[in-house]
Amino acid sequence: APRRAAPQNPPNQSADVECVDPDSRLPAGIADLTTVSHDAYRARVLAFARRVGLSMLECDGPFEGAACLPGAHSRFRSLANSQLAQYGATVRFLAEAARRGIYLTVPDPYFL
């Protein structure tokens, strides 16, 4: 049986918003960063930051996402563009955080 990856944020995500493993074709335990559900998660992070006056966001990634097949809720077409689509979602989130004055500890490629 394929080894399932350790679950990642957001907590309590359902399998229908996870990356689909290209080999097993099963949910991989890794968030698909292109889903509406993940957009809502990122919006909650930004709302929390505004509410508490957060001025810095420490990231242990960021991650461009896993190479995966599109699931029912993915906003990409194929394995070939899955990572680029997820990278784009991350860049948009970080750009919005920066626009709001939140200092980010992320590598330069995420500010393109």
Short mmCIF file of C-alpha atoms in Angstrom, two decimals:
data_model
loop_
_atom_site.label_atom_id
_atom_site.label_comp_id
_atom_site.label_asym_id
_atom_site.label_seq_id
_atom_site.Cartn_x
_atom_site.Cartn_y
_atom_site.Cartn_z
CA ALA A 1 0.00 0.00 0.00
CA PRO A 2 1.23 3.53 -0.71
CA ARG A 3 2.56 5.41 2.27
CA ARG A 4 0.32 8.29 3.26
CA ALA A 5 2.10 11.56 3.95
CA ALA A 6 1.82 13.18 7.35
CA PRO A 7 -1.22 15.49 7.35
CA GLN A 8 -0.51 19.17 6.76
CA ASN A 9 -2.49 22.37 7.27
CA PRO A 10 -5.28 23.28 7.32
CA PRO A 11 -6.34 21.12 10.26
CA ASN A 12 -9.28 18.77 9.80
CA GLN A 13 -9.22 19.08 6.02
CA SER A 14 -11.40 16.60 4.17
CA ALA A 15 -9.93 14.21 1.63
CA ASP A 16 -11.74 15.98 -1.22
CA VAL A 17 -9.48 19.04 -0.87
CA GLU A 18 -6.22 17.09 -0.68
CA CYS A 19 -3.72 16.48 -3.43
CA VAL A 20 -4.39 13.27 -5.32
CA ASP A 21 -1.29 11.05 -5.42
CA PRO A 22 -0.37 10.40 -9.08
CA ASP A 23 0.63 6.79 -8.37
CA SER A 24 -2.10 5.54 -6.05
CA ARG A 25 -4.79 8.02 -7.24
CA LEU A 26 -5.80 8.40 -3.58
CA PRO A 27 -5.82 11.51 -1.37
CA ALA A 28 -2.24 12.12 -0.27
CA GLY A 29 -2.80 13.84 3.09
CA ILE A 30 -1.37 17.07 1.68
CA ALA A 31 -3.52 20.15 1.13
CA ASP A 32 -4.25 21.14 -2.47
CA LEU A 33 -3.48 24.85 -2.19
CA THR A 34 -5.70 25.73 -5.18
CA THR A 35 -9.06 24.84 -3.60
CA VAL A 36 -11.75 27.25 -2.43
CA SER A 37 -11.41 25.58 0.97
CA HIS A 38 -7.75 26.56 1.17
CA ASP A 39 -8.62 30.10 0.01
CA ALA A 40 -10.99 30.31 2.98
CA TYR A 41 -8.26 29.04 5.31
CA ARG A 42 -5.85 31.73 4.09
CA ALA A 43 -8.58 34.38 4.47
CA ARG A 44 -9.06 33.28 8.09
CA VAL A 45 -5.31 33.65 8.68
CA LEU A 46 -5.40 37.21 7.29
CA ALA A 47 -8.53 38.06 9.30
CA PHE A 48 -6.85 36.76 12.46
CA ALA A 49 -3.75 38.83 11.68
CA ARG A 50 -5.88 41.96 11.30
CA ARG A 51 -7.89 41.26 14.45
CA VAL A 52 -4.84 40.79 16.70
CA GLY A 53 -2.58 43.33 14.98
CA LEU A 54 -0.09 40.76 13.74
CA SER A 55 2.83 42.46 12.02
CA MET A 56 4.93 39.41 11.08
CA LEU A 57 4.23 35.94 9.73
CA GLU A 58 6.88 33.26 10.25
CA CYS A 59 6.60 30.48 7.70
CA ASP A 60 8.27 27.10 7.94
CA GLY A 61 7.96 26.82 4.16
CA PRO A 62 6.36 28.14 2.16
CA PHE A 63 5.52 25.17 0.06
CA GLU A 64 4.54 25.25 -3.57
CA GLY A 65 2.47 22.15 -3.05
CA ALA A 66 2.88 18.60 -4.08
CA ALA A 67 2.82 17.46 -7.68
CA CYS A 68 -0.60 15.90 -7.90
CA LEU A 69 -3.51 14.98 -10.08
CA PRO A 70 -6.47 17.36 -10.06
CA GLY A 71 -9.19 16.44 -7.60
CA ALA A 72 -12.84 17.42 -7.65
CA HIS A 73 -12.08 20.85 -6.17
CA SER A 74 -8.69 21.61 -7.74
CA ARG A 75 -8.18 24.70 -9.86
CA PHE A 76 -5.59 23.25 -12.21
CA ARG A 77 -5.90 20.95 -15.18
CA SER A 78 -3.20 18.31 -14.88
CA LEU A 79 -0.21 16.92 -13.05
CA ALA A 80 1.98 19.06 -15.33
CA ASN A 81 0.72 22.38 -13.93
CA SER A 82 -0.26 21.35 -10.40
CA GLN A 83 2.80 22.78 -8.67
CA LEU A 84 2.73 26.02 -10.66
CA ALA A 85 -0.94 26.55 -9.79
CA GLN A 86 -0.24 25.94 -6.10
CA TYR A 87 2.82 28.22 -6.20
CA GLY A 88 0.56 30.94 -7.67
CA ALA A 89 -1.94 30.51 -4.82
CA THR A 90 0.87 30.88 -2.29
CA VAL A 91 2.30 33.96 -4.03
CA ARG A 92 -1.14 35.65 -4.06
CA PHE A 93 -1.58 34.97 -0.33
CA LEU A 94 1.88 36.30 0.53
CA ALA A 95 1.40 39.37 -1.68
CA GLU A 96 -1.86 40.18 0.10
CA ALA A 97 -0.20 39.76 3.49
CA ALA A 98 2.64 42.07 2.42
CA ARG A 99 0.13 44.60 1.05
CA ARG A 100 -1.45 44.62 4.53
CA GLY A 101 1.93 45.46 6.08
CA ILE A 102 2.73 42.00 7.42
CA TYR A 103 6.45 41.25 7.42
CA LEU A 104 7.09 37.82 5.88
CA THR A 105 10.02 35.48 6.38
CA VAL A 106 9.92 33.77 2.99
CA PRO A 107 12.43 33.31 0.16
CA ASP A 108 12.61 35.99 -2.56
CA PRO A 109 11.02 33.84 -5.32
CA TYR A 110 7.69 34.23 -3.54
CA PHE A 111 7.74 37.98 -4.16
CA LEU A 112 7.91 37.81 -7.97
#
